[in-house]
Tab-separated table of C-alpha atoms and ligand atoms in Angstrom:
chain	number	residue	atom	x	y	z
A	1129	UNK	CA	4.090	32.874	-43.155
A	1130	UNK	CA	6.666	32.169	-40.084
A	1131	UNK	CA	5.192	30.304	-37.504
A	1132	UNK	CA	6.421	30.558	-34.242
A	1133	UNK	CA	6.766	27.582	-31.574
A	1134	UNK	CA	4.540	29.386	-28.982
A	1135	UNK	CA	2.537	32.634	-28.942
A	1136	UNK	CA	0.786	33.680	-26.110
A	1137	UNK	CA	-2.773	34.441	-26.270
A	1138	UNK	CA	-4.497	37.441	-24.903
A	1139	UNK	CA	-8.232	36.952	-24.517
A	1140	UNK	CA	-8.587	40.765	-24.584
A	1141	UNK	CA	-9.580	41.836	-21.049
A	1142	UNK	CA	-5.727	41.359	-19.570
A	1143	UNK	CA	-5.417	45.158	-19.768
A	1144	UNK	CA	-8.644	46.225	-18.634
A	1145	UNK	CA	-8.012	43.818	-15.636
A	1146	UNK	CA	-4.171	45.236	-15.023
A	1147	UNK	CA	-5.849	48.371	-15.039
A	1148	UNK	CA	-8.466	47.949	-12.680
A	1149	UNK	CA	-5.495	46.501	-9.780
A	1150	UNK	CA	-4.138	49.186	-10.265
A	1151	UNK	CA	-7.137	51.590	-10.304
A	1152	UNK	CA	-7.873	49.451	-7.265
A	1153	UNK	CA	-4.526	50.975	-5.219
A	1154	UNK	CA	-3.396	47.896	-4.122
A	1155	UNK	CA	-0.511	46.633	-6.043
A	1156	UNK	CA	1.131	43.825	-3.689
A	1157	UNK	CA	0.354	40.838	-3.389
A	1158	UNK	CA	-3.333	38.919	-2.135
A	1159	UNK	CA	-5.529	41.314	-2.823
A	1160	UNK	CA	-8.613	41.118	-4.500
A	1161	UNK	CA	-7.530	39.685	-8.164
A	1162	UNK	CA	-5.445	36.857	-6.543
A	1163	UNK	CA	-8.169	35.740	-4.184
A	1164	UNK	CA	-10.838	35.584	-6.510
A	1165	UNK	CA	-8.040	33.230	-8.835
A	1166	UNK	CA	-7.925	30.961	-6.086
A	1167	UNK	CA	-11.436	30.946	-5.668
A	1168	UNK	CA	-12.075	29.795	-9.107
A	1169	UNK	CA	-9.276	27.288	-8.647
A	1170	UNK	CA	-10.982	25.828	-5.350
A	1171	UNK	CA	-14.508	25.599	-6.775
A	1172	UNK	CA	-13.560	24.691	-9.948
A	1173	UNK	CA	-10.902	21.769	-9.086
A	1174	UNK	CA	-12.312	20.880	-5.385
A	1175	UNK	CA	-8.470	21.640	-4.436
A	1176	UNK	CA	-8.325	22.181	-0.629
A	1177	UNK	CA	-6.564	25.327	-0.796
A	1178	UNK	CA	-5.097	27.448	-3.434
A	1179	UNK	CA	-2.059	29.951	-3.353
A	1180	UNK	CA	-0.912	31.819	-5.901
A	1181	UNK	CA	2.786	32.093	-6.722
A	1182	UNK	CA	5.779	34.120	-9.181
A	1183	UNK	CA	5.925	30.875	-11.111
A	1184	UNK	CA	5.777	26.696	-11.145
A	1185	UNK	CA	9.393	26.820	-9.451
A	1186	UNK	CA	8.481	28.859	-6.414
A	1187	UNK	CA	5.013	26.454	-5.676
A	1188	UNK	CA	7.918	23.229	-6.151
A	1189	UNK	CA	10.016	25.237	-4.121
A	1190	UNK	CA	7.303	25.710	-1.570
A	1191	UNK	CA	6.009	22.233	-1.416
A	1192	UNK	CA	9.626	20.894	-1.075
A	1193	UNK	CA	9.955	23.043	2.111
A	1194	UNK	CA	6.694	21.676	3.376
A	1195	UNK	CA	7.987	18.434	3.112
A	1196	UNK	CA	10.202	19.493	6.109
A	1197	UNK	CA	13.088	16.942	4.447
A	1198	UNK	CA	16.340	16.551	6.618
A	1199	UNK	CA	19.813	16.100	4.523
A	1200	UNK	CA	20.434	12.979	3.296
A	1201	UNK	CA	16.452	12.070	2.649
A	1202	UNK	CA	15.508	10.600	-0.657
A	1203	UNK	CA	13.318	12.330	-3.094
A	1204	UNK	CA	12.120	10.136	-6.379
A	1205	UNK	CA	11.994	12.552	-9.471
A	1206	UNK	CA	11.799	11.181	-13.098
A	1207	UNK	CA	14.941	12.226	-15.220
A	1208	UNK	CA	12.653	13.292	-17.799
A	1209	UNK	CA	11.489	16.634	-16.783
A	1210	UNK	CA	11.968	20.235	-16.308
A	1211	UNK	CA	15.335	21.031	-14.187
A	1212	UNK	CA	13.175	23.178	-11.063
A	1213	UNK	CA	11.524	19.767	-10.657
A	1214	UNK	CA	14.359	18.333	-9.188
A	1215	UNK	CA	16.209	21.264	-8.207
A	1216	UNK	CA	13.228	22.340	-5.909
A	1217	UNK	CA	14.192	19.748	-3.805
A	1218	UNK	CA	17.749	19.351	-3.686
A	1219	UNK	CA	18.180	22.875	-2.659
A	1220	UNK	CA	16.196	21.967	0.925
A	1221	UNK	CA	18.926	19.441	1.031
A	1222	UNK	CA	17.307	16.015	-0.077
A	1223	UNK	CA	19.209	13.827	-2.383
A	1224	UNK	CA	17.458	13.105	-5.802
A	1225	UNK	CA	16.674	9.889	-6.967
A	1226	UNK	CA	15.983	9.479	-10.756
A	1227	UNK	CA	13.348	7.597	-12.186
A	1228	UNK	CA	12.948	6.412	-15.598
A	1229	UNK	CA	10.119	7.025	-17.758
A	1230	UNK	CA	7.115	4.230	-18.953
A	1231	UNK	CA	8.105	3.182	-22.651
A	1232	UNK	CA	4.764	4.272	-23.520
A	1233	UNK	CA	4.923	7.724	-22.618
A	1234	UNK	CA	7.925	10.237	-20.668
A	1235	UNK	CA	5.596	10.284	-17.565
A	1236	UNK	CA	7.403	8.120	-14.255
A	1237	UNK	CA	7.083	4.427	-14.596
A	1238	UNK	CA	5.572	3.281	-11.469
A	1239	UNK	CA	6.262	-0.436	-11.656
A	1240	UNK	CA	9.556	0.307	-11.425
A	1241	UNK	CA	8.699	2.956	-8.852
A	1242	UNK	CA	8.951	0.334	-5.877
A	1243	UNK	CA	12.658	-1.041	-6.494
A	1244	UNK	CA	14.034	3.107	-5.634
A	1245	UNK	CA	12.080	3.087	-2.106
A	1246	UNK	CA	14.964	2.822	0.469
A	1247	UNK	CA	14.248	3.618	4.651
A	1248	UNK	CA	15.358	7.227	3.038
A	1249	UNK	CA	12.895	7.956	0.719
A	1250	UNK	CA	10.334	10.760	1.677
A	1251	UNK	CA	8.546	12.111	-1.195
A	1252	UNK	CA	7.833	10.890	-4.856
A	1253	UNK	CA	7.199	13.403	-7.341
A	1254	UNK	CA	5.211	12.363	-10.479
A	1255	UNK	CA	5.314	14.984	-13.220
A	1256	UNK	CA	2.036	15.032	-15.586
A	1257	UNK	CA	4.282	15.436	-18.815
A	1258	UNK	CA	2.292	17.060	-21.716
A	1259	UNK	CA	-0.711	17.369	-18.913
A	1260	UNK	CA	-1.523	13.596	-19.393
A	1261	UNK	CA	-1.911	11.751	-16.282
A	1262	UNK	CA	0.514	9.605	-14.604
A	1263	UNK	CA	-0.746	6.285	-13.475
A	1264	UNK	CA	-1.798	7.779	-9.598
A	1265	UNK	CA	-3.755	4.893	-8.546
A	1266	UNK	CA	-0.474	3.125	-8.913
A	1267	UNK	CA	1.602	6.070	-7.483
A	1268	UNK	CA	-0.184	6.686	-4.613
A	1269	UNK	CA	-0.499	2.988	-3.553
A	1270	UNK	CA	3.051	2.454	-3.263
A	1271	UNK	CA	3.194	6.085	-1.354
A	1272	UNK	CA	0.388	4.756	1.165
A	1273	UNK	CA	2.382	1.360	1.764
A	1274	UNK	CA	5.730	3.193	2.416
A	1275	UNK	CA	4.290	6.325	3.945
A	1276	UNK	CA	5.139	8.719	1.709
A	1277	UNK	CA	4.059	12.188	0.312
A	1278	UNK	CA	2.618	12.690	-3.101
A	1279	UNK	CA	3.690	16.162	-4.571
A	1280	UNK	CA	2.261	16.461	-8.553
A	1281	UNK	CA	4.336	18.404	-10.537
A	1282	UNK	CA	1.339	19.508	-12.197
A	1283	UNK	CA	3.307	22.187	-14.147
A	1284	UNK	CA	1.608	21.227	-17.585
A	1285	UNK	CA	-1.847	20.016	-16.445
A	1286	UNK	CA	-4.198	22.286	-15.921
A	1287	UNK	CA	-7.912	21.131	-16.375
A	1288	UNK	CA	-6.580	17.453	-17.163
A	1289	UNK	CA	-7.848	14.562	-15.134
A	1290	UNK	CA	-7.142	11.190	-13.998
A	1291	UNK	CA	-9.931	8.682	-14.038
A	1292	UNK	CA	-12.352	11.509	-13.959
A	1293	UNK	CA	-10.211	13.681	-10.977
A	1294	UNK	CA	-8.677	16.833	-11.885
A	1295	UNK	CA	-4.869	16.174	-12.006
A	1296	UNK	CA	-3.487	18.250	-8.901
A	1297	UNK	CA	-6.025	16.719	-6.758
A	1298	UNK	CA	-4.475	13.723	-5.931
A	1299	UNK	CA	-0.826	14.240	-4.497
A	1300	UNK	CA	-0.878	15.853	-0.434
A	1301	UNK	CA	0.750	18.779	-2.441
A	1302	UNK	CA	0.828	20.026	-6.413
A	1303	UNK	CA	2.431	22.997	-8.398
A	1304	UNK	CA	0.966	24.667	-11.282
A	1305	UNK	CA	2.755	26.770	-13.698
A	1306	UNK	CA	1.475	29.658	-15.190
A	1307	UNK	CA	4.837	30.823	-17.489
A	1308	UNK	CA	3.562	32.074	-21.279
A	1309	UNK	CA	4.458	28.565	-22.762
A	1310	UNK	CA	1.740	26.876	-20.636
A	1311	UNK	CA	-2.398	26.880	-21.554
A	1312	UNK	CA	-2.841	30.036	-19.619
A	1313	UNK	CA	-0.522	32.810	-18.040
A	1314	UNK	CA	-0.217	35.251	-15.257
A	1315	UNK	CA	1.311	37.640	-18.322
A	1316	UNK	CA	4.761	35.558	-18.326
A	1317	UNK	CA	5.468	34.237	-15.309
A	1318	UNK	CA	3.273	32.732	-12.236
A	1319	UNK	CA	2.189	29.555	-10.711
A	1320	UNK	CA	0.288	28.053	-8.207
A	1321	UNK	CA	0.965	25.824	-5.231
A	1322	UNK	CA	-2.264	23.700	-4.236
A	1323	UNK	CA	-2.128	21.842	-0.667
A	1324	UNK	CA	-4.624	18.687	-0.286
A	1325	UNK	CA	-3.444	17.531	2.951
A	1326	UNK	CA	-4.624	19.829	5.794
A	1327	UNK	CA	-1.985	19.250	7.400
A	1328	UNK	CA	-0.169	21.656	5.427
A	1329	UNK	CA	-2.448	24.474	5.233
A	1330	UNK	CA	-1.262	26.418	8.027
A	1331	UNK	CA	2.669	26.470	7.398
A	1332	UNK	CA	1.693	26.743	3.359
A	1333	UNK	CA	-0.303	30.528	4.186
A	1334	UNK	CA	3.489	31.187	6.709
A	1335	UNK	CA	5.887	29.890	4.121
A	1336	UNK	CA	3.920	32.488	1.479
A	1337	UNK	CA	4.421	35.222	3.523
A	1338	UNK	CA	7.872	35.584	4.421
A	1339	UNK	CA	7.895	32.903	7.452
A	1340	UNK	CA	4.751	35.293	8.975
A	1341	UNK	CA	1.337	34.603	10.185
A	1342	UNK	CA	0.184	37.714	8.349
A	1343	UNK	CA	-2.212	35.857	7.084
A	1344	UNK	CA	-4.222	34.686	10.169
A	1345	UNK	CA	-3.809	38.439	11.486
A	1346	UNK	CA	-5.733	39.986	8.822
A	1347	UNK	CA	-8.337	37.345	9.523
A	1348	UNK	CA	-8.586	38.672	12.647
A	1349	UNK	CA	-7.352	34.829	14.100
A	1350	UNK	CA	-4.208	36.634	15.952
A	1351	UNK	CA	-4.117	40.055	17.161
A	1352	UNK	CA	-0.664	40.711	15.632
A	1353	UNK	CA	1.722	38.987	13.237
A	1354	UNK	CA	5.148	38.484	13.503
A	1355	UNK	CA	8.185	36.129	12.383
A	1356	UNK	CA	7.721	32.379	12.954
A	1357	UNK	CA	9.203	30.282	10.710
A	1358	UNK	CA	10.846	29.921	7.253
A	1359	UNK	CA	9.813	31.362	4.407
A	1360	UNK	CA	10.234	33.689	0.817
A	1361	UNK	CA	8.411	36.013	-1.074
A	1362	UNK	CA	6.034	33.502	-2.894
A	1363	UNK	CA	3.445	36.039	-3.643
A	1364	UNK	CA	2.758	37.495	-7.164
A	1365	UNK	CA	1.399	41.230	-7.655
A	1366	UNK	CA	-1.828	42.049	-7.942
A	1367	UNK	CA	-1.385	42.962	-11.551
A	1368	UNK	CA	-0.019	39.393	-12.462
A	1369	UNK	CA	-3.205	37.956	-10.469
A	1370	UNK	CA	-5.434	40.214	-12.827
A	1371	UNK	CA	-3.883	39.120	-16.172
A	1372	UNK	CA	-3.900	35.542	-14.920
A	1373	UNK	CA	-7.979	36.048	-14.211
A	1374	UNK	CA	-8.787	37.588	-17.324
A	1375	UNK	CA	-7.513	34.011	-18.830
A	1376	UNK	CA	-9.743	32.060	-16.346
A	1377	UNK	CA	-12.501	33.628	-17.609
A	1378	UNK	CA	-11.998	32.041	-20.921
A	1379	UNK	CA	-10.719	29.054	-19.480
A	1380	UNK	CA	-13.083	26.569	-21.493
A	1381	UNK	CA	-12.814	28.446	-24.860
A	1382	UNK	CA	-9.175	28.019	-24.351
A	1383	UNK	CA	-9.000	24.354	-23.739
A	1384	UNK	CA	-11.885	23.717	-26.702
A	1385	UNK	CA	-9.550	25.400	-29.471
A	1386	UNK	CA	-6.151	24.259	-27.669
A	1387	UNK	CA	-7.945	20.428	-28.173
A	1388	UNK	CA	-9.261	21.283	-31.549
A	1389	UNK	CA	-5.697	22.330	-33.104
A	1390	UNK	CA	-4.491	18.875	-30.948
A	1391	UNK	CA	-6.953	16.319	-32.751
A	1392	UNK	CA	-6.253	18.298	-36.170
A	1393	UNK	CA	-2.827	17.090	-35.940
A	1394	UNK	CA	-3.938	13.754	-34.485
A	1395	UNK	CA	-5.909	12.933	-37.585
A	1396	UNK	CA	-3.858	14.500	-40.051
A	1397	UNK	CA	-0.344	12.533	-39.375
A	1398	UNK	CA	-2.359	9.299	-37.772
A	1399	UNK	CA	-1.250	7.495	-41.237
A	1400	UNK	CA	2.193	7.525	-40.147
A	1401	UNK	CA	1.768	6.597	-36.608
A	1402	UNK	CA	3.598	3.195	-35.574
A	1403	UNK	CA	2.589	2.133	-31.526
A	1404	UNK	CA	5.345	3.386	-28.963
A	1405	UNK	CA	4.861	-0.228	-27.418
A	1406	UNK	CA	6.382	-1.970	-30.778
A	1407	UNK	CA	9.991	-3.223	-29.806
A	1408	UNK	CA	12.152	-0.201	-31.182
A	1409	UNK	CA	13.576	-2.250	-33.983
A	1410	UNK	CA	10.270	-2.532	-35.651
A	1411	UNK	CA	9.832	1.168	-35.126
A	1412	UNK	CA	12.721	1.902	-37.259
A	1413	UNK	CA	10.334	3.173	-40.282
A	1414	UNK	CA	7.774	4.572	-38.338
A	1415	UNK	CA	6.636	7.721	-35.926
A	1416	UNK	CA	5.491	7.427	-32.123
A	1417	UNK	CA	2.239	8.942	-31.315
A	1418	UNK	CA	1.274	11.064	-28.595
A	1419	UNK	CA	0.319	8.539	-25.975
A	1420	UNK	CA	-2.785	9.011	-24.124
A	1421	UNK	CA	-3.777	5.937	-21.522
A	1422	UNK	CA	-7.418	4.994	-21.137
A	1423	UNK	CA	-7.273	6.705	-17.562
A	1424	UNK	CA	-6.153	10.047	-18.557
A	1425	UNK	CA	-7.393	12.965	-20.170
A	1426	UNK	CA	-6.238	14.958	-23.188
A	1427	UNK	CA	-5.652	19.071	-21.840
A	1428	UNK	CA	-4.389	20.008	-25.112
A	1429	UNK	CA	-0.869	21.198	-23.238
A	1430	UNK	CA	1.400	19.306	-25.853
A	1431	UNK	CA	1.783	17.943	-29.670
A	1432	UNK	CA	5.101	15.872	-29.734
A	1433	UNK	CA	5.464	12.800	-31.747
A	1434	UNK	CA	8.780	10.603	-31.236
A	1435	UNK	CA	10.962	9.525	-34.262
A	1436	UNK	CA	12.779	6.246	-34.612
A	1437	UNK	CA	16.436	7.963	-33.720
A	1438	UNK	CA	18.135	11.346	-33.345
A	1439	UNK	CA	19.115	11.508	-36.887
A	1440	UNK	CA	15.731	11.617	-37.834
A	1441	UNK	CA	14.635	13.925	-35.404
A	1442	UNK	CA	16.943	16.515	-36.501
A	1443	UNK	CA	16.534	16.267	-40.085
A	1444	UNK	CA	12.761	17.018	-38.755
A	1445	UNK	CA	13.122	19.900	-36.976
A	1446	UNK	CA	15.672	21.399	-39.905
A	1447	UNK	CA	12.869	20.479	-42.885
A	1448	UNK	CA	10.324	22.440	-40.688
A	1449	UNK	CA	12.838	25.263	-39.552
A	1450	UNK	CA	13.301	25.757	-43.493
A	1451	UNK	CA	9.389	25.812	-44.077
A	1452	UNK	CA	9.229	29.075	-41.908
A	1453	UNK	CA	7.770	26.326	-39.113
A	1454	UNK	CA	9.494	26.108	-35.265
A	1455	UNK	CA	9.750	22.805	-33.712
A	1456	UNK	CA	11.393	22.278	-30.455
A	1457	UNK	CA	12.967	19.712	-28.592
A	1458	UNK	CA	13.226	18.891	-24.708
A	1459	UNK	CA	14.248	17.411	-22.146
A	1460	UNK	CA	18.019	16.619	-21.940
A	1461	UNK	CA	18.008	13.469	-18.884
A	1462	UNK	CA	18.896	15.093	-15.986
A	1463	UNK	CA	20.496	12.135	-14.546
A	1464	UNK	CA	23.365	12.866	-17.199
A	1465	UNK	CA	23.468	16.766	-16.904
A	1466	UNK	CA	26.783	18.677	-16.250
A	1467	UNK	CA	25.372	19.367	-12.783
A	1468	UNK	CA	23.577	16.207	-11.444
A	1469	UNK	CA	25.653	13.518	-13.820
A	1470	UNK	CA	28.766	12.984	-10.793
A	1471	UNK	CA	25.391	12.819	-7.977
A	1472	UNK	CA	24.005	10.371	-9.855
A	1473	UNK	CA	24.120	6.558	-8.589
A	1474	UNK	CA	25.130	5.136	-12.520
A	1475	UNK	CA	21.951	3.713	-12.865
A	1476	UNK	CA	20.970	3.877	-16.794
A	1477	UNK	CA	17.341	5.076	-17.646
A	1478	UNK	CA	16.867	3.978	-21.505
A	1479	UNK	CA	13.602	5.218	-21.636
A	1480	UNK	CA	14.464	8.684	-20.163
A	1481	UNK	CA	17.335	8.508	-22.845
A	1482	UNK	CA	15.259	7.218	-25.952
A	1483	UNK	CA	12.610	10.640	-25.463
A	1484	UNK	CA	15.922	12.982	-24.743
A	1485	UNK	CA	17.224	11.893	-28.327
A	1486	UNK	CA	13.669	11.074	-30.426
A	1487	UNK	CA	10.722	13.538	-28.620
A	1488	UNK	CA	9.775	16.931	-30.785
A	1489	UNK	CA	7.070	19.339	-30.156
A	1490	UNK	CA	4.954	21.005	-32.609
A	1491	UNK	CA	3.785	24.424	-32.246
A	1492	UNK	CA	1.026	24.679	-30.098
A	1493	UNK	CA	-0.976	27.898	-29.169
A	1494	UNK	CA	-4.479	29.063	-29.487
A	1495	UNK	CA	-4.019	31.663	-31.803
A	1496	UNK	CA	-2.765	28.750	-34.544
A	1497	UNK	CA	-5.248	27.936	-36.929
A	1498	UNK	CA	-6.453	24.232	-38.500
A	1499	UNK	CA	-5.211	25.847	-42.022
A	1500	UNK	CA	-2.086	26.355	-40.087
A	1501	UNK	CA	-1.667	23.073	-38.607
A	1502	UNK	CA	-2.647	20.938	-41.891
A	1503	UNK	CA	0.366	23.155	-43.795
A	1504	UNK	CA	2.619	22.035	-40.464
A	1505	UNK	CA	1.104	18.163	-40.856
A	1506	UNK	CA	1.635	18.668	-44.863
A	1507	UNK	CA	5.162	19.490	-44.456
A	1508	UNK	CA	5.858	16.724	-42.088
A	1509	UNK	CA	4.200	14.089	-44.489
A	1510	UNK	CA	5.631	15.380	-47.477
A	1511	UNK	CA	9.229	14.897	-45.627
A	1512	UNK	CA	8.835	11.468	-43.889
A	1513	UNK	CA	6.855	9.690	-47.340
A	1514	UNK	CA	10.380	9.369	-48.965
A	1515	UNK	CA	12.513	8.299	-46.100
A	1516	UNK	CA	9.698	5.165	-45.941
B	2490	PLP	C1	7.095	24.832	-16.842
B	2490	PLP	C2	7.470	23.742	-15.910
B	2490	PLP	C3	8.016	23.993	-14.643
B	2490	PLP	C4	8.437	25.363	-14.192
B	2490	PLP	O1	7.450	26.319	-14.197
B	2490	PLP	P1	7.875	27.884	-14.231
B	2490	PLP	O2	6.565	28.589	-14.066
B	2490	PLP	O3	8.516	28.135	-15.563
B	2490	PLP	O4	8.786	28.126	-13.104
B	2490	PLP	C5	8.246	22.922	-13.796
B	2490	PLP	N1	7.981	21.660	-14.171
B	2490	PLP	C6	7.490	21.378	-15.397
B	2490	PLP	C7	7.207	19.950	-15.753
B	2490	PLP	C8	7.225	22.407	-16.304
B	2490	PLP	O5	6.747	22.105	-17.518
């Protein structure tokens, strides 16, 4: 039996809700199927106001235009992350500053966070990697003392928390991805831009609809709607909204088998866990765990474990890939890409680095079973034991 990396689940009412939008006669976007999803995202989350998007890049895209940056202004972005992270914001003209990552974790180190603030910086963007928290007590202290926005790349955190608030909450902006590889989908592609600060609630609804106040008109606020400022087309269809709803129906079943399959490897490879914080010379023999800080939650987005060098990481993924078993590897530092490495101001980021080389993922979806993931854990022992 193959198993795949990712599979994406279907609760079984996608179709009947597709359907329905359709049935409905209104196909574009914010009607009836994407309000009620950012309903449910409002009440759920206590996020001030939801709007739904194509996909994670378009609500990053959005919140970097609502951070109204002029050319030249500073942007903090860890190096470990997905590329639309940073790319949101260069593309409105900013110049990206990488950050490293904490050596417990990828996720932006923010006691380093202070020493990148220059009169330039604008916006730091903390990226919940694996949906566990960054440290945003931290984060938004140093924002607050420089007077700078928040915006949570909150791509992989849905339904996670820091210190007991949902993770999107906290930044003045945050972008959720929806894409088939994430805990739930819009059918493939969709996202969500949240705005906190009501400051931004008015030019959020414009920039959604093509630079118009469309919005306010069929609210009945303006008697007719026309061009007045920037904007894209940000909104998904209907049908996309549908699919996306029949998942948030099942949102808690999801996240109860997602963190079932996640403790099942936990316990099963524990044994050969060594602590990320041990100096990386007495890691050599041993396996970094999934780190999960006493002020975060577990979502369930992510297995990875780190290994002890690249080598070893590769002889990994080509035991499992033999097995009939996908692992995967991410991110390559963006600091040293072919497109950013000649922007880059030549400062080194060893932690970034060490997860570029060492991190792997396991497969995660909810349609895995335990029997599936103690075969996966089985393998993984079986080829690690000798190399002790
Ligand atoms: C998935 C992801 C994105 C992009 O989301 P899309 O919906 O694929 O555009 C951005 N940032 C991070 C950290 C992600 O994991």
């Amino acid at each position: 039996m193959a198993i795949p990396f990712n599979k994406p689940h279907l609760t079984g009412k996608e179709v009947h809700y597709m359907y329905q939008a359709v049935f409905n006669g209104k196909l574009s976007g914010n009607g009836e199927y994407t309000k009620r999803c950012q309903a449910f995202f409002e009440q759920r989350y206590g996020f001030r106001k939801c709007l739904l998007t194509t996909s994670g890049t378009d609500a990053l895209e959005m919140c970097a235009m609502l951070c109204d940056l002029k050319q030249g202004d500073e942007v903090i972005v860890p190096s470990y992350t997905f590329v639309s992270t940073a790319l949101a914001f260069l593309r409105e003209g900013a110049k990206v500053v990488f950050a490293d990552s904490m050596k417990r974790n990828p996720n932006l180190d923010a006691e380093t966070l202070e020493s990148l603030i220059t009169p330039r910086t604008k916006v730091i963007v903390p990226v919940h990697y694996a949906g566990v928290a960054c440290d945003m007590d931290a984060i938004m202290t140093v924002a607050q003392k420089h007077n700078l926005l928040v915006v949570e790349d909150a791509a992989q955190a849905i339904d996670s928390y820091y210190k007991g608030k949902p993770l999107g909450s906290i930044g003045h902006l945050s972008a959720f991805s929806f894409h088939e590889t994430k805990n739930i989908t819009a059918g493939g592609e969709g996202g969500l831009l949240v705005v906190n600060d009501e400051r931004f609630v008015r030019r959020g609804e414009i920039l959604w609809e093509k630079g118009t106040n469309r919005a306010e008109f069929f609210r009945g606020e303006v008697n007719k709607y026309g061009w007045v400022d920037m904007g894209s087309s940000f909104l998904p269809a209907e049908i996309n909204a549908a699919f996306l709803w029949a998942q948030l129906e099942n949102l808690d079943e999801i996240q109860s088998k997602r963190k079932a399959l996640w403790n099942c490897y936990y316990e099963n490879l524990s044994p050969l866990f060594e602590s990320p914080l041990a100096p990386s010379g007495e890691r050599e023999r041993g396996i970094g765990a999934p780190d999960i800080p006493d002020y975060a939650s577990n979502n369930a987005h992510m297995f990875y474990l780190t290994f002890p060098s690249l080598d070893k990481r590769t002889a990994l993924i080509k035991h499992l890939k033999e097995n009939d078993v996908m692992a995967v590897f991410h991110y390559l530092s963006l600091h040293s890409s072919a497109y950013y490495a000649d922007k880059h101001d030549g400062r080194e980021l060893p932690n970034c680095d060490r997860y570029a080389d060492t991190l792997v993922r396991l497969p995660m979806y909810y349609d895995l079973s335990l029997e599936e993931v103690e075969h996966i854990c089985t393998l993984i022992k079986e080829h690690i034991s000798p190399c002790l």
